[in-house]
CSV table of C-alpha atoms in Angstrom, one decimal:
chain,number,residue,atom,x,y,z
A,280,MET,CA,0.0,0.0,0.0
A,281,ALA,CA,1.4,3.4,-1.0
A,282,LYS,CA,2.0,5.8,1.8
A,283,ARG,CA,0.1,9.0,1.3
A,284,LYS,CA,2.2,12.2,1.5
A,285,LYS,CA,1.1,14.4,4.4
A,286,MET,CA,-0.7,17.6,3.3
A,287,ILE,CA,1.1,20.6,4.7
A,288,ARG,CA,-1.6,22.9,6.1
A,289,PRO,CA,-0.6,26.5,6.6
A,290,THR,CA,-1.2,28.0,10.0
A,291,ASP,CA,-3.5,31.1,10.2
A,292,ALA,CA,-0.4,33.4,10.2
A,293,GLU,CA,1.0,31.6,7.2
A,294,LEU,CA,-2.2,31.9,5.3
A,295,GLU,CA,-2.2,35.6,6.0
A,296,ILE,CA,1.2,35.9,4.4
A,297,LEU,CA,0.1,33.7,1.5
A,298,ARG,CA,-2.8,36.0,0.9
A,299,ILE,CA,-0.4,38.9,0.7
A,300,LEU,CA,1.9,37.1,-1.7
A,301,TRP,CA,-1.1,36.1,-3.9
A,302,SER,CA,-2.4,39.6,-4.1
A,303,GLN,CA,0.9,41.5,-4.3
A,304,GLY,CA,3.0,38.9,-6.1
A,305,PRO,CA,6.6,38.1,-5.3
A,306,SER,CA,7.7,40.3,-2.4
A,307,THR,CA,10.5,41.0,0.0
A,308,VAL,CA,10.1,40.4,3.8
A,309,ARG,CA,9.9,44.2,4.3
A,310,GLU,CA,7.0,44.5,1.8
A,311,VAL,CA,5.1,41.5,3.4
A,312,HIS,CA,5.7,43.0,6.8
A,313,LYS,CA,4.5,46.4,5.8
A,314,ILE,CA,1.2,45.0,4.8
A,315,SER,CA,0.8,42.4,7.5
A,316,GLY,CA,2.1,44.6,10.3
A,317,ALA,CA,-0.5,47.3,9.4
A,318,ASN,CA,-3.2,45.0,10.9
A,319,LYS,CA,-1.4,44.0,14.1
A,320,GLN,CA,1.6,44.5,16.3
A,321,THR,CA,4.2,42.1,14.8
A,322,THR,CA,7.9,42.7,14.4
A,323,TYR,CA,9.9,42.5,11.2
A,324,ASN,CA,11.8,39.5,12.7
A,325,THR,CA,8.5,37.7,13.3
A,326,THR,CA,7.6,38.1,9.6
A,327,LEU,CA,11.1,37.0,8.6
A,328,LYS,CA,10.9,33.9,10.8
A,329,LEU,CA,7.5,33.0,9.4
A,330,LEU,CA,8.7,33.2,5.9
A,331,GLN,CA,11.8,31.2,6.7
A,332,ILE,CA,9.6,28.5,8.3
A,333,MET,CA,7.2,28.6,5.3
A,334,HIS,CA,10.3,28.2,3.0
A,335,GLU,CA,11.4,25.1,4.9
A,336,LYS,CA,7.9,23.6,4.7
A,337,GLY,CA,7.8,24.3,0.9
A,338,ILE,CA,4.9,26.7,1.2
A,339,VAL,CA,6.9,29.6,-0.3
A,340,MET,CA,9.9,29.7,-2.6
A,341,ARG,CA,12.8,32.1,-2.1
A,342,ASP,CA,14.9,33.8,-4.8
A,343,GLU,CA,18.3,34.1,-3.2
A,344,SER,CA,20.0,35.4,-6.4
A,345,GLN,CA,19.3,39.0,-5.3
A,346,ARG,CA,19.2,41.1,-2.2
A,347,PRO,CA,16.8,41.5,-0.6
A,348,GLN,CA,15.5,38.0,-1.2
A,349,ILE,CA,12.2,37.7,-2.9
A,350,TYR,CA,9.5,35.3,-1.6
A,351,ARG,CA,6.6,33.9,-3.6
A,352,ALA,CA,3.9,31.3,-3.0
A,353,SER,CA,4.7,27.8,-4.1
A,354,LEU,CA,1.1,27.2,-5.1
A,355,SER,CA,-1.5,29.4,-6.7
A,356,GLU,CA,-4.3,30.5,-4.4
A,357,SER,CA,-6.9,28.3,-6.2
A,358,LEU,CA,-4.7,25.2,-6.0
A,359,MET,CA,-4.0,25.8,-2.3
A,360,GLN,CA,-7.7,26.3,-1.7
A,361,GLN,CA,-8.5,23.0,-3.6
A,362,ARG,CA,-5.9,21.1,-1.5
A,363,LEU,CA,-7.2,22.6,1.8
A,364,ILE,CA,-10.8,21.8,0.9
A,365,SER,CA,-9.9,18.3,-0.2
A,366,ASP,CA,-8.0,17.7,3.0
A,367,PHE,CA,-10.8,19.2,5.1
A,368,LEU,CA,-13.4,17.1,3.3
A,369,GLN,CA,-11.5,13.9,4.0
A,370,ARG,CA,-10.8,14.7,7.7
A,371,ALA,CA,-14.1,16.3,8.7
A,372,PHE,CA,-16.6,14.5,6.4
A,373,GLY,CA,-14.9,11.2,5.5
A,374,GLY,CA,-14.7,12.4,1.9
A,375,SER,CA,-18.4,12.9,1.5
A,376,ALA,CA,-19.3,16.1,-0.4
A,377,ARG,CA,-23.0,15.4,0.5
A,378,LYS,CA,-22.3,15.6,4.2
A,379,LEU,CA,-20.3,18.8,3.6
A,380,LEU,CA,-23.2,20.4,1.7
A,381,ALA,CA,-25.7,19.2,4.4
A,382,ALA,CA,-23.5,20.9,7.1
A,383,LEU,CA,-23.5,24.1,4.9
A,384,THR,CA,-27.3,24.2,4.8
A,385,ALA,CA,-27.3,24.2,8.6
A,386,ALA,CA,-25.2,27.4,8.5
A,387,ASN,CA,-26.7,30.8,8.1
A,388,ILE,CA,-25.8,31.4,4.5
A,389,PRO,CA,-27.2,34.6,3.0
A,390,ALA,CA,-29.8,34.1,0.3
A,391,LYS,CA,-27.7,35.8,-2.3
A,392,GLU,CA,-24.9,33.4,-1.8
A,393,LEU,CA,-27.3,30.4,-1.9
A,394,VAL,CA,-28.4,31.5,-5.3
A,395,GLN,CA,-24.8,31.7,-6.5
A,396,ILE,CA,-24.1,28.2,-5.0
A,397,ARG,CA,-27.2,26.8,-6.8
A,398,LYS,CA,-25.9,28.2,-10.1
A,399,LEU,CA,-22.5,26.6,-9.5
A,400,LEU,CA,-24.1,23.3,-8.8
A,401,ASP,CA,-26.4,23.5,-11.8
A,402,LYS,CA,-23.3,24.3,-14.0
A,403,LEU,CA,-21.5,21.3,-12.6
A,404,GLY,CA,-24.5,19.1,-13.3
A,405,GLU,CA,-24.5,20.2,-17.0
A,406,GLU,CA,-20.8,19.3,-17.5
């Protein structure tokens, strides 16, 4: 039996940095810190350490050919979201999309979003 490679799940702080990299593109530590630090009290060294850890995990790539070093996300936002959802679906719902949708219906989803979800499901049914 093949051993399944463990999915690396970014922490909340790592996801915040990924959102910055996805929206701003490849960035230096200082650029990431300027945006992330605007929301809370974090030091430059904290941002640097998080990016170093993310690099070790393979969540971001680092261009060391120039100074300052440039970091970029290893995966696109949509691919990371797909992997996280797939992982969540397996862990929380035993892989059952039906159970996930049933749980969503118990949530307070605004009517406007429900209409959009229905359109997406109808489109999937047509394909």
